[in-house]
Amino acid sequence: MIIRRLLPWQRPSQGIFTALKPPISPSPCRRRCLHQMPNLTHQRLYENEGVPGLFTKESFDLAWTQYQGYTVARLNMLTEGTPSYTSGVKDLLLAAARQPEHASLFNYASMAHNNNFFFSGLSPTKTNIPDGLSKQLKLSSFTSIDTLRDEMLLTTNSMFGPGFVWLVKLDTPSAVNPEYRILTTYIAGTPFPDAHYRAQPQDAATMPRTNLPVTDPPGGARAMAIANASKSSSAAGTSPNTSTGSKDGGKGNVTANLSSGLTPADYHRQTTYQNDHPGAMGDTSHGAQKRPRFEPILCVNTWQHVWMWDYGIAGKWDYLQAWWERIDWAVVANRSDTSRSRKISARRF
C-alpha cells in the first residue's frame, strides 16, 4: 500500500472560516499598534448574545471580531514603520486608491472602514426613523420609506458577489431638501468620490471617435507600425494595406481609422484631458478641487461570511429583511448631518 503524506493545503480543514482568524502580528506591533479594534455601542451584548434578531453569537464573532481584527492587524503590518502609520483609515484608503502598488493597503483599509460602518449602524432592537430624516427621504428620491426599503433591499438582493450597498446623501446647495441615492460598491470598493478622482459619462472604448484627436505625431506608434509594414510589403513586392491611415510624405503623420483602437499617443491625450477636466462627478475630478460630493449614511454588507453562517446559501433575502429591522436610525440621522458626518469620517474609524 502506498502511503502519501498530505501537504498542508491538502489536509482536512478545521473549519471553513479558519483562515479568517487574525494572524499573530510581530511583538512590537502588538505592544503599540496604532489602529485598534473599534468598540461598538453594544459590543458586550453582541459578544455574549449576538445581534438579537439578526446575528447569532457565532456569526457576530466571525463577521466582526475575527474579520475586523484580521483587517486591523493587516493594516498595522502594512503600515508599521512607514509615514502612513499615523494616518487614519479613511486617509489611508483615499491615498492608496489610485496607486496600484498599494492595492493591498487600500483593500484592507477600505474593508476595515466599510465593515465598521456597517456594524456601527446596527441596533439590538427596532428603532424608528426620526421625523426630520424621514421627511427628507420622502421629499428627495423616495416617495415613502417603504419605497426606500424595497429599492435598497431589491438592489442588494440582486447584487451578485460580495460588496456593500449604500444610502448616500448628495452634497447639494439645498440644506432643506437634500437628495439621497442608492450606491453599490463591489468587493472592497469605497463610496467616497475622492478615491476615484473622476468618473466618465461614457466608455472611451465604445464612444464615437469623431471628436477625438486622430493624428499620430511623427514617430508615433501607428506611424512606426505602417512604416514597418511598408518595409515588409516592399520586400515581398506588394503594396502595404494603408486602410488604417495615410502616410504624410514619409514623416510619420498618420490619420487614424475611427474604427480602430487607440494608439498610445491618442490614449495619452485622451486621458490627460479627462484627468484635467471635471467629469460626471464634477469637482471630484482629478486636478479639480477635492471635496466629497456625497456622504454615506447607511450601508449593508453583502459579503457571504457575514450572513451565510446564520441564513444559509439561499438565505440572503431573509438576512436583508432582518437587517432592515435592526438599523439604528439615530446613527443614520446623525450621519446625514453633513458637517457632523465629515468629522466622524475623518477619524480612524
Tab-separated table of C-alpha atoms in Angstrom:
chain	number	residue	atom	x	y	z
A	1	MET	CA	0.000	0.000	0.000
A	2	ILE	CA	1.301	3.424	-0.939
A	3	ILE	CA	1.174	5.980	1.851
A	4	ARG	CA	1.084	9.554	0.656
A	5	ARG	CA	1.877	12.397	3.011
A	6	LEU	CA	-0.593	15.214	2.633
A	7	LEU	CA	0.776	18.670	2.041
A	8	PRO	CA	-0.504	21.400	4.385
A	9	TRP	CA	-3.066	22.698	1.887
A	10	GLN	CA	-4.291	19.134	1.201
A	11	ARG	CA	-5.055	18.263	4.801
A	12	PRO	CA	-8.646	18.341	6.068
A	13	SER	CA	-9.644	21.836	7.061
A	14	GLN	CA	-10.502	22.521	10.692
A	15	GLY	CA	-13.307	24.793	9.555
A	16	ILE	CA	-14.368	26.697	6.507
A	17	PHE	CA	-13.570	30.036	8.139
A	18	THR	CA	-10.367	29.100	9.945
A	19	ALA	CA	-8.257	31.295	7.675
A	20	LEU	CA	-10.172	34.372	8.788
A	21	LYS	CA	-8.723	34.309	12.297
A	22	PRO	CA	-6.468	37.317	12.909
A	23	PRO	CA	-2.818	36.495	12.262
A	24	ILE	CA	-0.253	36.870	15.008
A	25	SER	CA	1.478	40.192	14.488
A	26	PRO	CA	5.122	40.871	15.329
A	27	SER	CA	5.561	41.565	19.036
A	28	PRO	CA	6.468	45.289	18.623
A	29	CYS	CA	3.183	45.859	16.756
A	30	ARG	CA	1.195	44.072	19.454
A	31	ARG	CA	2.572	46.479	22.026
A	32	ARG	CA	1.978	49.716	20.139
A	33	CYS	CA	-0.429	49.195	17.272
A	34	LEU	CA	-1.924	52.464	16.149
A	35	HIS	CA	-5.038	51.019	14.524
A	36	GLN	CA	-7.166	49.282	17.105
A	37	MET	CA	-10.432	47.375	17.031
A	38	PRO	CA	-13.175	49.997	17.440
A	39	ASN	CA	-15.687	49.416	20.209
A	40	LEU	CA	-19.293	49.162	19.119
A	41	THR	CA	-22.016	50.780	21.200
A	42	HIS	CA	-23.497	47.405	22.163
A	43	GLN	CA	-20.240	45.474	21.969
A	44	ARG	CA	-20.647	43.385	25.133
A	45	LEU	CA	-24.221	42.411	24.313
A	46	TYR	CA	-23.246	41.350	20.803
A	47	GLU	CA	-20.304	39.314	22.069
A	48	ASN	CA	-22.480	37.463	24.574
A	49	GLU	CA	-25.703	37.058	22.614
A	50	GLY	CA	-25.080	38.238	19.061
A	51	VAL	CA	-27.252	40.906	17.448
A	52	PRO	CA	-30.799	39.903	18.508
A	53	GLY	CA	-32.960	39.116	15.519
A	54	LEU	CA	-30.069	39.412	13.061
A	55	PHE	CA	-26.870	37.533	14.007
A	56	THR	CA	-26.137	34.722	16.408
A	57	LYS	CA	-23.186	34.965	18.747
A	58	GLU	CA	-21.090	32.769	16.445
A	59	SER	CA	-21.959	34.752	13.348
A	60	PHE	CA	-21.119	38.043	15.045
A	61	ASP	CA	-17.805	36.631	16.242
A	62	LEU	CA	-16.902	35.647	12.682
A	63	ALA	CA	-18.128	38.750	10.850
A	64	TRP	CA	-16.948	41.318	13.389
A	65	THR	CA	-14.486	40.067	15.995
A	66	GLN	CA	-12.454	37.816	13.714
A	67	TYR	CA	-12.788	39.639	10.410
A	68	GLN	CA	-12.384	43.176	11.731
A	69	GLY	CA	-9.484	42.018	13.866
A	70	TYR	CA	-7.874	40.490	10.797
A	71	THR	CA	-8.180	43.663	8.707
A	72	VAL	CA	-6.858	45.847	11.527
A	73	ALA	CA	-3.904	43.522	12.104
A	74	ARG	CA	-3.079	43.608	8.392
A	75	LEU	CA	-3.315	47.393	8.353
A	76	ASN	CA	-0.782	47.651	11.146
A	77	MET	CA	1.554	45.178	9.463
A	78	LEU	CA	1.378	47.019	6.135
A	79	THR	CA	1.892	50.493	7.571
A	80	GLU	CA	4.243	49.915	10.502
A	81	GLY	CA	7.447	51.873	10.059
A	82	THR	CA	6.062	53.959	7.185
A	83	PRO	CA	4.819	57.571	7.108
A	84	SER	CA	1.292	56.172	6.656
A	85	TYR	CA	1.405	54.500	10.073
A	86	THR	CA	-0.118	57.547	11.777
A	87	SER	CA	-2.828	58.081	9.160
A	88	GLY	CA	-6.482	57.351	9.779
A	89	VAL	CA	-8.236	54.548	7.942
A	90	LYS	CA	-10.154	56.861	5.627
A	91	ASP	CA	-6.994	58.813	4.825
A	92	LEU	CA	-5.206	55.544	4.054
A	93	LEU	CA	-7.821	54.263	1.642
A	94	LEU	CA	-8.082	57.616	-0.145
A	95	ALA	CA	-4.308	57.884	-0.524
A	96	ALA	CA	-3.909	54.305	-1.788
A	97	ALA	CA	-6.987	54.148	-4.019
A	98	ARG	CA	-5.241	55.232	-7.243
A	99	GLN	CA	-1.867	53.617	-6.631
A	100	PRO	CA	-1.706	50.026	-7.926
A	101	GLU	CA	1.393	49.279	-5.876
A	102	HIS	CA	-0.672	49.966	-2.738
A	103	ALA	CA	-3.698	47.881	-3.747
A	104	SER	CA	-3.366	45.613	-0.721
A	105	LEU	CA	-3.264	48.576	1.648
A	106	PHE	CA	-6.351	50.060	0.009
A	107	ASN	CA	-8.273	46.783	0.248
A	108	TYR	CA	-7.646	46.320	3.956
A	109	ALA	CA	-8.213	49.985	4.816
A	110	SER	CA	-11.436	50.127	2.816
A	111	MET	CA	-12.751	46.869	4.275
A	112	ALA	CA	-11.897	47.991	7.809
A	113	HIS	CA	-13.829	51.198	7.204
A	114	ASN	CA	-16.805	49.586	5.443
A	115	ASN	CA	-17.230	46.749	7.912
A	116	ASN	CA	-17.114	49.145	10.846
A	117	PHE	CA	-19.573	51.468	9.109
A	118	PHE	CA	-22.000	48.549	8.712
A	119	PHE	CA	-21.787	47.230	12.270
A	120	SER	CA	-21.866	50.722	13.788
A	121	GLY	CA	-25.249	51.247	12.176
A	122	LEU	CA	-26.915	48.264	13.881
A	123	SER	CA	-29.242	48.252	16.877
A	124	PRO	CA	-30.214	45.332	19.145
A	125	THR	CA	-33.839	46.474	18.922
A	126	LYS	CA	-36.101	48.008	16.292
A	127	THR	CA	-35.796	51.796	16.076
A	128	ASN	CA	-37.908	54.467	14.444
A	129	ILE	CA	-36.730	56.867	11.755
A	130	PRO	CA	-36.536	60.442	13.122
A	131	ASP	CA	-39.181	62.696	11.606
A	132	GLY	CA	-36.656	65.066	10.048
A	133	LEU	CA	-34.780	62.335	8.208
A	134	SER	CA	-37.999	60.601	7.195
A	135	LYS	CA	-39.310	63.810	5.645
A	136	GLN	CA	-36.069	64.406	3.740
A	137	LEU	CA	-36.021	60.875	2.348
A	138	LYS	CA	-39.623	61.142	1.172
A	139	LEU	CA	-39.151	64.552	-0.458
A	140	SER	CA	-35.923	63.706	-2.282
A	141	SER	CA	-35.902	60.490	-4.299
A	142	PHE	CA	-38.271	58.177	-2.448
A	143	THR	CA	-41.992	58.684	-2.183
A	144	SER	CA	-42.116	56.714	1.056
A	145	ILE	CA	-39.920	54.826	3.481
A	146	ASP	CA	-41.406	51.603	2.131
A	147	THR	CA	-40.175	52.591	-1.332
A	148	LEU	CA	-36.692	53.214	0.055
A	149	ARG	CA	-36.760	49.854	1.805
A	150	ASP	CA	-37.903	47.988	-1.288
A	151	GLU	CA	-35.351	49.670	-3.559
A	152	MET	CA	-32.464	49.129	-1.175
A	153	LEU	CA	-33.306	45.510	-0.403
A	154	LEU	CA	-34.048	44.577	-4.004
A	155	THR	CA	-30.846	46.249	-5.197
A	156	THR	CA	-28.855	44.386	-2.567
A	157	ASN	CA	-30.515	41.057	-3.256
A	158	SER	CA	-29.794	41.421	-6.974
A	159	MET	CA	-26.135	42.187	-6.307
A	160	PHE	CA	-24.088	39.167	-7.374
A	161	GLY	CA	-20.989	38.722	-5.278
A	162	PRO	CA	-19.628	40.411	-2.150
A	163	GLY	CA	-19.674	44.124	-1.540
A	164	PHE	CA	-21.753	46.865	0.065
A	165	VAL	CA	-24.893	48.790	-0.822
A	166	TRP	CA	-25.022	52.364	0.452
A	167	LEU	CA	-27.537	55.083	1.057
A	168	VAL	CA	-25.696	58.333	0.368
A	169	LYS	CA	-26.622	61.960	0.854
A	170	LEU	CA	-25.701	64.232	-2.017
A	171	ASP	CA	-23.830	67.420	-1.212
A	172	THR	CA	-26.419	69.755	-2.719
A	173	PRO	CA	-26.806	73.519	-2.132
A	174	SER	CA	-30.234	72.970	-0.608
A	175	ALA	CA	-29.997	72.039	3.063
A	176	VAL	CA	-33.797	71.926	3.349
A	177	ASN	CA	-34.432	69.320	0.646
A	178	PRO	CA	-31.219	67.299	0.245
A	179	GLU	CA	-31.094	64.433	-2.221
A	180	TYR	CA	-30.349	60.803	-1.419
A	181	ARG	CA	-29.235	57.983	-3.697
A	182	ILE	CA	-28.524	54.242	-3.507
A	183	LEU	CA	-24.969	53.269	-4.429
A	184	THR	CA	-23.363	49.839	-4.852
A	185	THR	CA	-19.684	49.004	-4.382
A	186	TYR	CA	-18.179	45.586	-5.023
A	187	ILE	CA	-15.568	43.681	-3.002
A	188	ALA	CA	-13.620	46.321	-1.010
A	189	GLY	CA	-14.797	49.276	-3.095
A	190	THR	CA	-15.267	52.595	-1.351
A	191	PRO	CA	-18.187	55.017	-1.717
A	192	PHE	CA	-16.017	58.117	-1.316
A	193	PRO	CA	-15.691	60.046	-4.603
A	194	ASP	CA	-12.243	61.360	-3.666
A	195	ALA	CA	-10.916	57.840	-4.100
A	196	HIS	CA	-11.900	57.825	-7.770
A	197	TYR	CA	-10.639	61.240	-8.932
A	198	ARG	CA	-13.069	61.286	-11.849
A	199	ALA	CA	-15.933	59.397	-13.423
A	200	GLN	CA	-16.500	59.187	-17.155
A	201	PRO	CA	-20.022	59.570	-18.508
A	202	GLN	CA	-19.088	57.205	-21.384
A	203	ASP	CA	-16.811	54.281	-22.028
A	204	ALA	CA	-13.903	55.648	-24.063
A	205	ALA	CA	-13.542	52.294	-25.822
A	206	THR	CA	-17.009	52.499	-27.341
A	207	MET	CA	-17.799	56.208	-27.571
A	208	PRO	CA	-17.871	57.907	-31.027
A	209	ARG	CA	-14.383	58.825	-32.147
A	210	THR	CA	-15.305	61.850	-34.300
A	211	ASN	CA	-14.398	64.346	-31.611
A	212	LEU	CA	-11.059	62.807	-30.646
A	213	PRO	CA	-7.630	63.784	-31.968
A	214	VAL	CA	-6.693	61.202	-34.570
A	215	THR	CA	-3.344	62.392	-35.885
A	216	ASP	CA	-0.369	60.411	-34.710
A	217	PRO	CA	2.707	62.576	-34.066
A	218	PRO	CA	5.927	61.991	-36.000
A	219	GLY	CA	7.477	58.768	-34.819
A	220	GLY	CA	4.221	57.681	-33.164
A	221	ALA	CA	3.213	54.060	-32.673
A	222	ARG	CA	0.838	53.957	-35.640
A	223	ALA	CA	3.358	55.655	-37.965
A	224	MET	CA	6.064	53.174	-36.979
A	225	ALA	CA	3.697	50.226	-37.472
A	226	ILE	CA	2.804	51.347	-41.010
A	227	ALA	CA	6.446	52.087	-41.797
A	228	ASN	CA	7.390	48.563	-40.743
A	229	ALA	CA	4.513	47.153	-42.781
A	230	SER	CA	5.701	49.151	-45.787
A	231	LYS	CA	9.203	47.727	-45.495
A	232	SER	CA	7.855	44.199	-45.224
A	233	SER	CA	5.483	44.592	-48.170
A	234	SER	CA	8.170	46.231	-50.302
A	235	ALA	CA	10.456	43.306	-49.685
A	236	ALA	CA	7.620	40.983	-50.658
A	237	GLY	CA	6.801	43.035	-53.769
A	238	THR	CA	3.326	44.003	-52.580
A	239	SER	CA	1.703	47.256	-51.542
A	240	PRO	CA	1.055	47.859	-47.842
A	241	ASN	CA	-2.517	47.913	-46.608
A	242	THR	CA	-2.973	51.545	-45.677
A	243	SER	CA	-6.665	51.327	-44.868
A	244	THR	CA	-5.832	52.193	-41.289
A	245	GLY	CA	-4.303	55.517	-42.225
A	246	SER	CA	-2.355	57.538	-44.786
A	247	LYS	CA	1.306	58.434	-44.571
A	248	ASP	CA	2.220	62.065	-44.943
A	249	GLY	CA	5.354	62.322	-47.029
A	250	GLY	CA	7.093	59.649	-45.005
A	251	LYS	CA	7.181	61.940	-41.976
A	252	GLY	CA	5.058	59.647	-39.883
A	253	ASN	CA	1.880	61.731	-39.633
A	254	VAL	CA	-0.902	59.202	-39.888
A	255	THR	CA	-4.649	59.820	-39.849
A	256	ALA	CA	-6.268	57.132	-37.735
A	257	ASN	CA	-9.121	54.953	-38.801
A	258	LEU	CA	-12.035	55.736	-36.488
A	259	SER	CA	-12.918	52.059	-36.193
A	260	SER	CA	-9.506	51.069	-34.834
A	261	GLY	CA	-8.326	51.166	-31.233
A	262	LEU	CA	-6.469	53.994	-29.545
A	263	THR	CA	-2.765	54.408	-30.140
A	264	PRO	CA	-0.608	55.130	-27.090
A	265	ALA	CA	-0.433	58.773	-28.182
A	266	ASP	CA	-4.233	59.005	-28.547
A	267	TYR	CA	-4.707	57.332	-25.209
A	268	HIS	CA	-2.283	59.738	-23.547
A	269	ARG	CA	-4.022	62.793	-24.980
A	270	GLN	CA	-7.462	61.486	-24.090
A	271	THR	CA	-6.668	60.540	-20.519
A	272	THR	CA	-4.712	63.746	-19.946
A	273	TYR	CA	-7.756	65.752	-20.974
A	274	GLN	CA	-10.119	63.671	-18.860
A	275	ASN	CA	-7.904	63.834	-15.801
A	276	ASP	CA	-7.618	67.598	-16.051
A	277	HIS	CA	-11.312	68.370	-16.641
A	278	PRO	CA	-14.340	67.660	-14.433
A	279	GLY	CA	-16.248	64.564	-15.442
A	280	ALA	CA	-19.623	63.244	-14.412
A	281	MET	CA	-18.798	63.749	-10.741
A	282	GLY	CA	-17.857	67.406	-11.317
A	283	ASP	CA	-15.356	68.764	-8.856
A	284	THR	CA	-14.270	65.304	-7.696
A	285	SER	CA	-12.286	65.033	-10.924
A	286	HIS	CA	-8.526	64.788	-10.731
A	287	GLY	CA	-6.960	68.212	-10.965
A	288	ALA	CA	-10.088	69.913	-9.630
A	289	GLN	CA	-10.946	70.826	-6.070
A	290	LYS	CA	-11.194	67.683	-3.963
A	291	ARG	CA	-14.273	67.660	-1.762
A	292	PRO	CA	-16.897	64.936	-1.312
A	293	ARG	CA	-19.989	65.319	-3.435
A	294	PHE	CA	-21.908	62.962	-1.155
A	295	GLU	CA	-21.610	61.304	2.231
A	296	PRO	CA	-22.586	57.699	3.036
A	297	ILE	CA	-25.105	57.455	5.858
A	298	LEU	CA	-26.113	53.775	5.770
A	299	CYS	CA	-24.795	50.535	4.308
A	300	VAL	CA	-25.495	46.818	4.240
A	301	ASN	CA	-22.753	44.226	3.970
A	302	THR	CA	-23.274	41.540	1.295
A	303	TRP	CA	-20.128	39.504	1.951
A	304	GLN	CA	-21.164	35.859	2.274
A	305	HIS	CA	-19.274	35.254	5.510
A	306	VAL	CA	-21.476	37.889	7.175
A	307	TRP	CA	-24.846	36.251	6.577
A	308	MET	CA	-24.323	32.688	5.342
A	309	TRP	CA	-23.496	31.273	8.782
A	310	ASP	CA	-26.997	32.056	10.089
A	311	TYR	CA	-29.090	32.147	6.919
A	312	GLY	CA	-27.548	29.523	4.647
A	313	ILE	CA	-26.665	29.664	0.981
A	314	ALA	CA	-30.146	30.688	-0.159
A	315	GLY	CA	-30.937	32.954	2.787
A	316	LYS	CA	-29.746	36.329	1.547
A	317	TRP	CA	-33.248	37.795	1.266
A	318	ASP	CA	-34.123	36.694	4.809
A	319	TYR	CA	-30.916	38.310	6.022
A	320	LEU	CA	-31.729	41.600	4.300
A	321	GLN	CA	-35.224	41.754	5.762
A	322	ALA	CA	-33.826	41.079	9.235
A	323	TRP	CA	-31.142	43.728	8.724
A	324	TRP	CA	-33.725	46.411	7.906
A	325	GLU	CA	-35.393	45.753	11.263
A	326	ARG	CA	-32.105	46.292	13.113
A	327	ILE	CA	-30.963	49.587	11.597
A	328	ASP	CA	-30.064	52.201	14.202
A	329	TRP	CA	-31.841	55.162	12.610
A	330	ALA	CA	-30.463	57.569	15.208
A	331	VAL	CA	-26.964	56.810	13.918
A	332	VAL	CA	-28.155	57.246	10.316
A	333	ALA	CA	-29.733	60.596	11.182
A	334	ASN	CA	-26.502	61.780	12.791
A	335	ARG	CA	-24.549	60.761	9.700
A	336	SER	CA	-26.985	62.631	7.471
A	337	ASP	CA	-25.848	65.862	9.098
A	338	THR	CA	-23.085	66.618	6.557
A	339	SER	CA	-20.908	68.667	8.879
A	340	ARG	CA	-21.090	66.028	11.585
A	341	SER	CA	-20.526	63.116	9.207
A	342	ARG	CA	-17.365	64.703	7.856
A	343	LYS	CA	-16.000	64.988	11.367
A	344	ILE	CA	-16.848	61.361	12.067
A	345	SER	CA	-15.386	60.070	8.781
A	346	ALA	CA	-12.142	61.911	9.458
A	347	ARG	CA	-11.417	59.694	12.437
A	348	ARG	CA	-9.500	56.463	12.207
A	349	PHE	CA	-12.799	54.536	12.047
